[in-house]
Short mmCIF file of N, CA and C in Angstrom, two decimals:
data_model
loop_
_atom_site.label_atom_id
_atom_site.label_comp_id
_atom_site.label_asym_id
_atom_site.label_seq_id
_atom_site.Cartn_x
_atom_site.Cartn_y
_atom_site.Cartn_z
N MET A 22 113.87 165.12 88.68
CA MET A 22 113.37 164.80 87.36
C MET A 22 112.61 163.47 87.39
N MET A 23 113.16 162.50 88.08
CA MET A 23 112.54 161.19 88.17
C MET A 23 111.18 161.28 88.87
N TRP A 24 111.08 162.13 89.88
CA TRP A 24 109.83 162.32 90.61
C TRP A 24 108.73 162.81 89.67
N TRP A 25 109.06 163.72 88.78
CA TRP A 25 108.10 164.28 87.84
C TRP A 25 107.58 163.20 86.88
N ILE A 26 108.44 162.33 86.40
CA ILE A 26 108.05 161.26 85.48
C ILE A 26 107.13 160.27 86.19
N ILE A 27 107.42 159.97 87.43
CA ILE A 27 106.57 159.05 88.21
C ILE A 27 105.19 159.65 88.39
N GLN A 28 105.11 160.95 88.67
CA GLN A 28 103.82 161.61 88.84
C GLN A 28 103.01 161.58 87.55
N VAL A 29 103.67 161.80 86.41
CA VAL A 29 102.98 161.76 85.12
C VAL A 29 102.45 160.35 84.86
N LEU A 30 103.25 159.34 85.15
CA LEU A 30 102.82 157.95 84.95
C LEU A 30 101.64 157.61 85.85
N ARG A 31 101.68 158.09 87.08
CA ARG A 31 100.56 157.85 88.00
C ARG A 31 99.28 158.49 87.48
N MET A 32 99.38 159.71 86.97
CA MET A 32 98.21 160.39 86.44
C MET A 32 97.65 159.66 85.22
N MET A 33 98.53 159.15 84.38
CA MET A 33 98.09 158.42 83.20
C MET A 33 97.38 157.13 83.62
N MET A 34 97.93 156.41 84.58
CA MET A 34 97.31 155.18 85.05
C MET A 34 95.96 155.48 85.71
N LEU A 35 95.89 156.55 86.46
CA LEU A 35 94.65 156.94 87.11
C LEU A 35 93.58 157.29 86.09
N SER A 36 93.95 158.01 85.04
CA SER A 36 92.97 158.37 84.02
C SER A 36 92.49 157.14 83.25
N VAL A 37 93.36 156.17 83.00
CA VAL A 37 92.96 154.93 82.33
C VAL A 37 92.01 154.14 83.23
N PHE A 38 92.31 154.09 84.52
CA PHE A 38 91.45 153.38 85.47
C PHE A 38 90.08 154.02 85.55
N ILE A 39 90.02 155.34 85.61
CA ILE A 39 88.73 156.04 85.71
C ILE A 39 87.91 155.83 84.45
N SER A 40 88.54 155.95 83.29
CA SER A 40 87.77 155.79 82.05
C SER A 40 87.29 154.35 81.86
N SER A 41 88.05 153.37 82.34
CA SER A 41 87.61 151.99 82.19
C SER A 41 86.57 151.61 83.23
N SER A 42 86.49 152.34 84.33
CA SER A 42 85.53 152.01 85.37
C SER A 42 84.14 152.59 85.10
N GLN A 43 84.03 153.51 84.15
CA GLN A 43 82.72 154.06 83.83
C GLN A 43 81.93 153.01 83.07
N GLY A 44 80.72 152.73 83.55
CA GLY A 44 79.90 151.67 82.99
C GLY A 44 79.24 152.08 81.69
N LYS A 45 78.86 151.08 80.94
CA LYS A 45 78.12 151.30 79.70
C LYS A 45 76.67 151.61 80.05
N ARG A 46 76.08 152.51 79.31
CA ARG A 46 74.69 152.89 79.54
C ARG A 46 73.78 151.71 79.19
N ASP A 47 72.81 151.44 80.05
CA ASP A 47 71.87 150.35 79.85
C ASP A 47 70.81 150.80 78.85
N ASP A 48 70.88 150.28 77.62
CA ASP A 48 69.97 150.71 76.56
C ASP A 48 68.52 150.37 76.87
N VAL A 49 68.27 149.22 77.47
CA VAL A 49 66.90 148.82 77.82
C VAL A 49 66.32 149.82 78.82
N LEU A 50 67.11 150.21 79.78
CA LEU A 50 66.66 151.14 80.82
C LEU A 50 66.32 152.50 80.21
N TYR A 51 67.22 153.06 79.42
CA TYR A 51 67.01 154.40 78.87
C TYR A 51 65.91 154.40 77.81
N CYS A 52 65.85 153.37 76.99
CA CYS A 52 64.80 153.29 75.98
C CYS A 52 63.43 153.15 76.65
N SER A 53 63.34 152.31 77.66
CA SER A 53 62.08 152.14 78.38
C SER A 53 61.68 153.43 79.10
N ALA A 54 62.65 154.14 79.65
CA ALA A 54 62.35 155.41 80.31
C ALA A 54 61.80 156.42 79.32
N CYS A 55 62.37 156.47 78.14
CA CYS A 55 61.90 157.39 77.11
C CYS A 55 60.47 157.06 76.71
N ARG A 56 60.20 155.78 76.50
CA ARG A 56 58.85 155.36 76.13
C ARG A 56 57.87 155.65 77.26
N ALA A 57 58.30 155.44 78.49
CA ALA A 57 57.42 155.70 79.64
C ALA A 57 57.11 157.19 79.75
N ILE A 58 58.08 158.04 79.47
CA ILE A 58 57.85 159.49 79.51
C ILE A 58 56.74 159.86 78.52
N VAL A 59 56.84 159.34 77.31
CA VAL A 59 55.83 159.63 76.28
C VAL A 59 54.46 159.13 76.72
N ASP A 60 54.41 157.91 77.24
CA ASP A 60 53.13 157.34 77.67
C ASP A 60 52.52 158.13 78.83
N GLU A 61 53.34 158.48 79.79
CA GLU A 61 52.84 159.23 80.95
C GLU A 61 52.37 160.62 80.56
N LEU A 62 53.11 161.30 79.68
CA LEU A 62 52.69 162.62 79.25
C LEU A 62 51.41 162.55 78.42
N ASN A 63 51.33 161.58 77.53
CA ASN A 63 50.10 161.42 76.75
C ASN A 63 48.90 161.17 77.65
N TYR A 64 49.07 160.34 78.67
CA TYR A 64 47.98 160.06 79.59
C TYR A 64 47.59 161.34 80.35
N SER A 65 48.57 162.06 80.87
CA SER A 65 48.28 163.27 81.64
C SER A 65 47.58 164.32 80.78
N ILE A 66 48.02 164.46 79.54
CA ILE A 66 47.39 165.42 78.63
C ILE A 66 45.94 165.01 78.34
N SER A 67 45.72 163.71 78.19
CA SER A 67 44.36 163.23 77.88
C SER A 67 43.40 163.45 79.04
N GLN A 68 43.91 163.63 80.26
CA GLN A 68 43.06 163.81 81.43
C GLN A 68 42.60 165.26 81.61
N VAL A 69 43.14 166.18 80.82
CA VAL A 69 42.76 167.59 80.94
C VAL A 69 41.53 167.85 80.07
N ASP A 70 40.60 168.60 80.62
CA ASP A 70 39.40 168.97 79.88
C ASP A 70 39.80 169.77 78.65
N PRO A 71 39.43 169.30 77.44
CA PRO A 71 39.85 170.01 76.22
C PRO A 71 39.24 171.40 76.08
N LYS A 72 38.22 171.71 76.88
CA LYS A 72 37.59 173.02 76.81
C LYS A 72 38.37 174.08 77.60
N LYS A 73 39.26 173.63 78.47
CA LYS A 73 40.03 174.59 79.27
C LYS A 73 41.06 175.28 78.38
N ILE A 74 41.11 176.60 78.52
CA ILE A 74 42.07 177.39 77.75
C ILE A 74 42.88 178.26 78.70
N ILE A 75 43.99 178.76 78.20
CA ILE A 75 44.85 179.61 79.00
C ILE A 75 45.28 180.79 78.13
N ASN A 76 45.38 181.94 78.74
CA ASN A 76 45.87 183.13 78.03
C ASN A 76 47.39 183.12 78.04
N VAL A 77 47.96 183.29 76.88
CA VAL A 77 49.42 183.36 76.77
C VAL A 77 49.80 184.62 76.03
N GLY A 78 51.04 184.94 76.08
CA GLY A 78 51.52 186.14 75.40
C GLY A 78 51.71 187.26 76.40
N GLY A 79 52.13 188.39 75.89
CA GLY A 79 52.38 189.55 76.74
C GLY A 79 51.08 190.20 77.16
N PHE A 80 51.13 190.85 78.27
CA PHE A 80 49.96 191.57 78.75
C PHE A 80 50.20 193.07 78.62
N ARG A 81 50.78 193.44 77.48
CA ARG A 81 51.06 194.84 77.19
C ARG A 81 49.85 195.47 76.50
N ILE A 82 49.70 196.72 76.73
CA ILE A 82 48.62 197.46 76.10
C ILE A 82 49.19 198.11 74.84
N ASN A 83 48.49 197.91 73.73
CA ASN A 83 48.89 198.50 72.45
C ASN A 83 48.66 200.01 72.48
N PRO A 84 49.29 200.74 71.57
CA PRO A 84 49.10 202.20 71.54
C PRO A 84 47.64 202.62 71.36
N ASP A 85 46.85 201.78 70.74
CA ASP A 85 45.45 202.14 70.55
C ASP A 85 44.58 201.78 71.76
N GLY A 86 45.18 201.26 72.83
CA GLY A 86 44.46 200.97 74.06
C GLY A 86 43.95 199.54 74.16
N THR A 87 44.16 198.73 73.14
CA THR A 87 43.73 197.34 73.19
C THR A 87 44.86 196.47 73.71
N MET A 88 44.48 195.31 74.16
CA MET A 88 45.46 194.37 74.66
C MET A 88 45.41 193.11 73.81
N THR A 89 46.57 192.68 73.36
CA THR A 89 46.63 191.48 72.53
C THR A 89 46.97 190.29 73.42
N ASP A 90 46.09 189.33 73.41
CA ASP A 90 46.38 188.10 74.12
C ASP A 90 45.96 186.94 73.24
N LYS A 91 46.58 185.82 73.48
CA LYS A 91 46.31 184.64 72.67
C LYS A 91 45.81 183.55 73.62
N LYS A 92 44.80 182.84 73.19
CA LYS A 92 44.25 181.77 74.01
C LYS A 92 44.61 180.44 73.36
N VAL A 93 45.17 179.54 74.17
CA VAL A 93 45.54 178.21 73.68
C VAL A 93 44.96 177.17 74.64
N PRO A 94 44.74 175.96 74.15
CA PRO A 94 44.25 174.91 75.05
C PRO A 94 45.25 174.65 76.17
N LEU A 95 44.75 174.50 77.38
CA LEU A 95 45.61 174.29 78.55
C LEU A 95 46.45 173.02 78.42
N ALA A 96 45.86 171.96 77.88
CA ALA A 96 46.53 170.66 77.86
C ALA A 96 47.89 170.70 77.18
N ARG A 97 48.03 171.46 76.11
CA ARG A 97 49.28 171.50 75.35
C ARG A 97 50.00 172.83 75.47
N SER A 98 49.67 173.61 76.47
CA SER A 98 50.36 174.88 76.67
C SER A 98 51.74 174.64 77.26
N GLN A 99 52.64 175.55 77.03
CA GLN A 99 54.00 175.44 77.56
C GLN A 99 53.99 175.37 79.09
N THR A 100 53.10 176.13 79.70
CA THR A 100 53.01 176.14 81.16
C THR A 100 52.62 174.77 81.69
N HIS A 101 51.58 174.18 81.11
CA HIS A 101 51.11 172.88 81.57
C HIS A 101 52.13 171.79 81.28
N LEU A 102 52.73 171.81 80.10
CA LEU A 102 53.75 170.80 79.76
C LEU A 102 54.95 170.90 80.68
N SER A 103 55.32 172.10 81.04
CA SER A 103 56.44 172.28 81.97
C SER A 103 56.13 171.68 83.33
N GLU A 104 54.90 171.87 83.80
CA GLU A 104 54.49 171.28 85.07
C GLU A 104 54.49 169.75 84.99
N LEU A 105 54.01 169.23 83.87
CA LEU A 105 54.00 167.77 83.69
C LEU A 105 55.41 167.20 83.66
N LEU A 106 56.32 167.89 82.98
CA LEU A 106 57.71 167.41 82.91
C LEU A 106 58.37 167.40 84.28
N ASP A 107 58.00 168.35 85.12
CA ASP A 107 58.56 168.39 86.48
C ASP A 107 58.13 167.18 87.30
N GLN A 108 56.98 166.58 86.96
CA GLN A 108 56.44 165.49 87.76
C GLN A 108 56.50 164.12 87.09
N VAL A 109 56.83 164.06 85.81
CA VAL A 109 56.71 162.81 85.06
C VAL A 109 57.59 161.70 85.63
N CYS A 110 58.75 162.01 86.12
CA CYS A 110 59.67 160.98 86.59
C CYS A 110 59.24 160.37 87.92
N ASP A 111 58.33 161.03 88.64
CA ASP A 111 57.82 160.46 89.88
C ASP A 111 57.00 159.20 89.64
N SER A 112 56.46 159.05 88.44
CA SER A 112 55.63 157.87 88.15
C SER A 112 56.46 156.65 87.75
N MET A 113 57.77 156.78 87.71
CA MET A 113 58.62 155.65 87.32
C MET A 113 58.61 154.52 88.36
N THR A 114 58.11 154.81 89.55
CA THR A 114 57.99 153.75 90.56
C THR A 114 56.87 152.77 90.22
N ASP A 115 56.03 153.14 89.24
CA ASP A 115 54.95 152.25 88.80
C ASP A 115 55.38 151.31 87.68
N TYR A 116 56.66 151.29 87.38
CA TYR A 116 57.20 150.46 86.30
C TYR A 116 58.17 149.43 86.88
N ALA A 117 58.23 148.30 86.20
CA ALA A 117 59.18 147.25 86.58
C ALA A 117 59.67 146.55 85.31
N LEU A 118 60.76 145.82 85.44
CA LEU A 118 61.33 145.11 84.30
C LEU A 118 60.40 143.96 83.92
N TYR A 119 60.06 143.91 82.65
CA TYR A 119 59.17 142.88 82.12
C TYR A 119 59.96 142.09 81.08
N VAL A 120 59.90 140.76 81.18
CA VAL A 120 60.56 139.89 80.21
C VAL A 120 59.48 139.13 79.47
N ASP A 121 59.41 139.36 78.15
CA ASP A 121 58.40 138.67 77.33
C ASP A 121 58.71 137.19 77.33
N PRO A 122 57.74 136.34 77.68
CA PRO A 122 58.03 134.90 77.79
C PRO A 122 58.35 134.25 76.44
N ASP A 123 57.86 134.79 75.35
CA ASP A 123 58.11 134.19 74.04
C ASP A 123 59.42 134.67 73.41
N SER A 124 59.60 135.99 73.35
CA SER A 124 60.77 136.53 72.65
C SER A 124 61.94 136.84 73.59
N GLN A 125 61.72 136.81 74.90
CA GLN A 125 62.73 137.14 75.90
C GLN A 125 63.21 138.59 75.80
N VAL A 126 62.41 139.45 75.15
CA VAL A 126 62.74 140.86 75.07
C VAL A 126 62.49 141.49 76.44
N ARG A 127 63.47 142.25 76.90
CA ARG A 127 63.38 142.92 78.20
C ARG A 127 63.02 144.38 78.00
N GLN A 128 62.12 144.87 78.84
CA GLN A 128 61.73 146.27 78.82
C GLN A 128 61.06 146.60 80.14
N TYR A 129 61.03 147.87 80.46
CA TYR A 129 60.30 148.29 81.65
C TYR A 129 58.88 148.63 81.21
N ARG A 130 57.92 148.09 81.95
CA ARG A 130 56.50 148.31 81.68
C ARG A 130 55.80 148.76 82.93
N ARG A 131 54.70 149.44 82.72
CA ARG A 131 53.88 149.88 83.85
C ARG A 131 53.14 148.65 84.40
N PHE A 132 53.27 148.43 85.69
CA PHE A 132 52.56 147.32 86.34
C PHE A 132 51.41 147.82 87.19
N ALA A 133 51.46 149.06 87.61
CA ALA A 133 50.42 149.61 88.47
C ALA A 133 49.32 150.24 87.62
N PRO A 134 48.07 149.95 87.94
CA PRO A 134 46.99 150.58 87.18
C PRO A 134 46.92 152.07 87.49
N ARG A 135 46.43 152.81 86.56
CA ARG A 135 46.28 154.25 86.75
C ARG A 135 45.13 154.50 87.73
N SER A 136 45.14 155.64 88.37
CA SER A 136 44.09 155.95 89.34
C SER A 136 42.74 155.96 88.65
N GLY A 137 41.78 155.33 89.28
CA GLY A 137 40.44 155.24 88.72
C GLY A 137 40.29 154.14 87.69
N GLY A 138 41.35 153.35 87.49
CA GLY A 138 41.29 152.27 86.51
C GLY A 138 40.53 151.08 87.06
N ALA A 139 40.03 150.27 86.17
CA ALA A 139 39.29 149.07 86.57
C ALA A 139 40.24 148.00 87.09
N SER A 140 39.70 147.07 87.83
CA SER A 140 40.54 146.00 88.38
C SER A 140 41.08 145.10 87.26
N ALA A 141 40.47 145.14 86.08
CA ALA A 141 40.95 144.36 84.94
C ALA A 141 42.25 144.94 84.38
N ASP A 142 42.63 146.14 84.83
CA ASP A 142 43.86 146.78 84.35
C ASP A 142 45.12 146.17 84.96
N PHE A 143 44.97 145.29 85.93
CA PHE A 143 46.14 144.68 86.55
C PHE A 143 46.77 143.69 85.57
N PRO A 144 48.07 143.80 85.33
CA PRO A 144 48.74 142.87 84.43
C PRO A 144 49.06 141.56 85.14
N ASP A 145 49.47 140.59 84.37
CA ASP A 145 49.92 139.31 84.91
C ASP A 145 51.33 139.54 85.45
N PHE A 146 51.52 139.40 86.75
CA PHE A 146 52.79 139.75 87.37
C PHE A 146 53.89 138.72 87.21
N LYS A 147 53.59 137.55 86.66
CA LYS A 147 54.60 136.49 86.65
C LYS A 147 55.79 136.80 85.73
N ASN A 148 55.62 137.71 84.77
CA ASN A 148 56.73 138.05 83.88
C ASN A 148 57.45 139.33 84.28
N PHE A 149 57.03 139.93 85.39
CA PHE A 149 57.71 141.12 85.90
C PHE A 149 58.81 140.71 86.86
N GLN A 150 59.88 141.46 86.85
CA GLN A 150 60.97 141.24 87.80
C GLN A 150 61.06 142.47 88.70
N PHE A 151 60.69 142.30 89.94
CA PHE A 151 60.74 143.39 90.90
C PHE A 151 62.06 143.31 91.65
N ASP A 152 62.96 144.20 91.31
CA ASP A 152 64.31 144.17 91.88
C ASP A 152 64.47 145.16 93.02
N GLY A 153 63.40 145.55 93.63
CA GLY A 153 63.47 146.43 94.78
C GLY A 153 63.58 147.89 94.36
N PRO A 154 63.86 148.75 95.33
CA PRO A 154 63.89 150.19 95.05
C PRO A 154 65.05 150.60 94.13
N GLU A 155 66.08 149.77 94.02
CA GLU A 155 67.22 150.13 93.17
C GLU A 155 66.79 150.23 91.71
N ALA A 156 65.94 149.31 91.28
CA ALA A 156 65.49 149.31 89.88
C ALA A 156 64.65 150.54 89.57
N SER A 157 63.72 150.88 90.46
CA SER A 157 62.88 152.05 90.18
C SER A 157 63.68 153.34 90.30
N SER A 158 64.67 153.38 91.18
CA SER A 158 65.49 154.59 91.26
C SER A 158 66.39 154.72 90.03
N ALA A 159 66.83 153.60 89.46
CA ALA A 159 67.62 153.65 88.22
C ALA A 159 66.74 154.14 87.07
N LEU A 160 65.50 153.67 87.01
CA LEU A 160 64.59 154.12 85.96
C LEU A 160 64.26 155.60 86.14
N LYS A 161 64.09 156.03 87.37
CA LYS A 161 63.82 157.45 87.64
C LYS A 161 65.01 158.30 87.25
N PHE A 162 66.23 157.84 87.53
CA PHE A 162 67.43 158.58 87.13
C PHE A 162 67.52 158.68 85.62
N ALA A 163 67.24 157.57 84.92
CA ALA A 163 67.25 157.58 83.45
C ALA A 163 66.21 158.56 82.92
N CYS A 164 65.03 158.57 83.53
CA CYS A 164 63.97 159.49 83.15
C CYS A 164 64.43 160.94 83.32
N GLU A 165 65.01 161.24 84.47
CA GLU A 165 65.47 162.61 84.73
C GLU A 165 66.56 163.02 83.76
N SER A 166 67.44 162.09 83.41
CA SER A 166 68.50 162.39 82.44
C SER A 166 67.92 162.71 81.07
N ILE A 167 66.94 161.92 80.65
CA ILE A 167 66.31 162.14 79.34
C ILE A 167 65.57 163.47 79.33
N VAL A 168 64.81 163.74 80.38
CA VAL A 168 64.07 165.00 80.44
C VAL A 168 65.03 166.18 80.40
N GLU A 169 66.14 166.07 81.10
CA GLU A 169 67.12 167.15 81.10
C GLU A 169 67.76 167.33 79.72
N ASP A 170 68.11 166.23 79.08
CA ASP A 170 68.79 166.31 77.79
C ASP A 170 67.86 166.69 76.65
N LEU A 171 66.62 166.24 76.69
CA LEU A 171 65.71 166.40 75.56
C LEU A 171 64.50 167.28 75.89
N GLU A 172 64.61 168.12 76.89
CA GLU A 172 63.46 168.92 77.32
C GLU A 172 62.89 169.77 76.19
N ASP A 173 63.72 170.42 75.42
CA ASP A 173 63.22 171.27 74.34
C ASP A 173 62.51 170.45 73.27
N ASP A 174 63.06 169.29 72.93
CA ASP A 174 62.42 168.42 71.94
C ASP A 174 61.09 167.90 72.45
N ILE A 175 61.04 167.52 73.73
CA ILE A 175 59.80 167.03 74.33
C ILE A 175 58.73 168.12 74.29
N MET A 176 59.08 169.31 74.70
CA MET A 176 58.13 170.43 74.72
C MET A 176 57.63 170.73 73.31
N SER A 177 58.53 170.73 72.35
CA SER A 177 58.16 171.03 70.97
C SER A 177 57.22 169.97 70.40
N LEU A 178 57.55 168.70 70.59
CA LEU A 178 56.73 167.63 70.04
C LEU A 178 55.34 167.60 70.66
N PHE A 179 55.26 167.78 71.97
CA PHE A 179 53.95 167.71 72.63
C PHE A 179 53.12 168.98 72.44
N SER A 180 53.74 170.12 72.33
CA SER A 180 52.97 171.35 72.16
C SER A 180 52.37 171.45 70.77
N HIS A 181 52.98 170.81 69.79
CA HIS A 181 52.47 170.86 68.42
C HIS A 181 51.66 169.62 68.05
N GLU A 182 51.34 168.79 69.02
CA GLU A 182 50.53 167.59 68.79
C GLU A 182 51.11 166.74 67.66
N SER A 183 52.39 166.52 67.69
CA SER A 183 53.04 165.72 66.66
C SER A 183 52.53 164.29 66.68
N LEU A 184 52.47 163.69 65.51
CA LEU A 184 52.07 162.30 65.41
C LEU A 184 53.26 161.41 65.73
N ASP A 185 53.00 160.29 66.34
CA ASP A 185 54.02 159.30 66.64
C ASP A 185 55.21 159.90 67.43
N VAL A 186 54.88 160.55 68.52
CA VAL A 186 55.88 161.22 69.35
C VAL A 186 56.93 160.24 69.84
N GLN A 187 56.50 159.03 70.19
CA GLN A 187 57.44 158.05 70.73
C GLN A 187 58.57 157.76 69.74
N ASN A 188 58.25 157.54 68.48
CA ASN A 188 59.29 157.28 67.50
C ASN A 188 60.14 158.50 67.23
N GLN A 189 59.53 159.68 67.22
CA GLN A 189 60.30 160.90 66.97
C GLN A 189 61.24 161.22 68.12
N LEU A 190 60.81 160.93 69.32
CA LEU A 190 61.61 161.29 70.48
C LEU A 190 62.63 160.22 70.86
N CYS A 191 62.22 158.97 70.79
CA CYS A 191 63.05 157.89 71.32
C CYS A 191 63.95 157.22 70.28
N TYR A 192 63.68 157.43 69.00
CA TYR A 192 64.51 156.85 67.95
C TYR A 192 65.03 157.96 67.04
N ARG A 193 66.21 157.79 66.55
CA ARG A 193 66.76 158.76 65.61
C ARG A 193 66.32 158.34 64.21
N SER A 194 65.54 159.18 63.58
CA SER A 194 65.16 158.87 62.21
C SER A 194 66.30 159.30 61.29
N SER A 195 66.45 158.61 60.20
CA SER A 195 67.62 158.79 59.35
C SER A 195 67.76 160.20 58.80
N GLY A 196 66.66 160.88 58.50
CA GLY A 196 66.78 162.18 57.88
C GLY A 196 66.55 163.35 58.83
N ASP A 197 66.38 163.10 60.09
CA ASP A 197 66.04 164.17 61.04
C ASP A 197 67.30 164.76 61.62
N GLN A 198 67.64 165.95 61.21
CA GLN A 198 68.83 166.62 61.72
C GLN A 198 68.49 167.63 62.82
N ASN A 199 67.20 167.79 63.14
CA ASN A 199 66.80 168.74 64.17
C ASN A 199 67.14 168.27 65.57
N LEU A 200 67.18 166.95 65.77
CA LEU A 200 67.48 166.42 67.09
C LEU A 200 68.98 166.24 67.21
N ILE A 201 69.58 167.01 68.07
CA ILE A 201 71.04 167.00 68.21
C ILE A 201 71.50 165.89 69.14
N GLN A 202 70.76 165.67 70.22
CA GLN A 202 71.15 164.67 71.21
C GLN A 202 70.97 163.26 70.65
N PRO A 203 71.82 162.31 71.06
CA PRO A 203 71.56 160.92 70.67
C PRO A 203 70.27 160.45 71.33
N GLN A 204 69.49 159.69 70.60
CA GLN A 204 68.20 159.26 71.10
C GLN A 204 68.35 158.01 71.96
N PRO A 205 67.53 157.86 73.00
CA PRO A 205 67.66 156.75 73.94
C PRO A 205 67.52 155.36 73.32
N CYS A 206 66.77 155.22 72.25
CA CYS A 206 66.52 153.90 71.68
C CYS A 206 67.23 153.70 70.34
N GLU A 207 68.23 154.52 70.03
CA GLU A 207 68.80 154.45 68.70
C GLU A 207 69.54 153.15 68.43
N THR A 208 69.97 152.43 69.45
CA THR A 208 70.66 151.16 69.22
C THR A 208 69.71 149.98 69.20
N MET A 209 68.42 150.23 69.45
CA MET A 209 67.43 149.15 69.49
C MET A 209 66.52 149.28 68.28
N SER A 210 65.96 148.17 67.87
CA SER A 210 65.00 148.16 66.78
C SER A 210 63.70 148.78 67.26
N LYS A 211 62.97 149.42 66.36
CA LYS A 211 61.68 150.00 66.73
C LYS A 211 60.70 148.94 67.15
N HIS A 212 60.91 147.72 66.75
CA HIS A 212 59.98 146.64 67.07
C HIS A 212 60.39 145.86 68.30
N ASP A 213 61.54 146.15 68.87
CA ASP A 213 61.98 145.45 70.10
C ASP A 213 61.21 146.01 71.28
N GLY A 214 60.39 145.19 71.86
CA GLY A 214 59.74 145.53 73.12
C GLY A 214 58.83 146.73 73.05
N ASN A 215 57.83 146.72 72.21
CA ASN A 215 56.88 147.81 72.19
C ASN A 215 56.17 147.89 73.51
N MET A 216 56.07 149.08 74.06
CA MET A 216 55.38 149.25 75.34
C MET A 216 53.90 149.41 75.08
N ASP A 217 53.13 148.44 75.48
CA ASP A 217 51.70 148.48 75.30
C ASP A 217 51.05 148.98 76.57
N VAL A 218 51.04 150.29 76.73
CA VAL A 218 50.45 150.88 77.91
C VAL A 218 49.14 151.51 77.51
N ASP A 219 48.09 151.14 78.20
CA ASP A 219 46.77 151.69 77.89
C ASP A 219 46.68 153.10 78.39
N ILE A 220 46.16 153.96 77.54
CA ILE A 220 45.98 155.36 77.90
C ILE A 220 44.52 155.62 78.10
#
């Protein structure tokens, strides 16, 4: 009988230890990752020729012998957005922690210019903190977590060309009950560390 009580006590202590050892989620990291996802997707969509279209829908023949197909712009098609989501987190290596010298607000910002960008696109590096590959892998992990958790919301917002996607995706608006998952920036003010990334 005594052996059983000791085992129960050990299990209780182990569960307390495990729950206390789990770290708190880094709000700056997850909020910056969410903002970076929106910026990267907006940039990728803007690079697609708006004249390109794709056929969607079933390829069934109607009883009258006609085929119904729907043509939508490639840039915002489900197929293209799905491909972009598969690759968006790879660009997180182009971001580093930036500390605003005036307000001391911390956020991850893009430091690398986009391909084909002018040399004037290089930011001032003195306020960036390059913490090695660990920082970019943490940002990439946060990005992958957000994409996994909010994939349906991301696809819906971008396919319908919603206005202000960043606020809709990264912040929980008071009256929006459609988003079930907690938003990455819900504990931060909308004005804390705006990511000014040129598209």
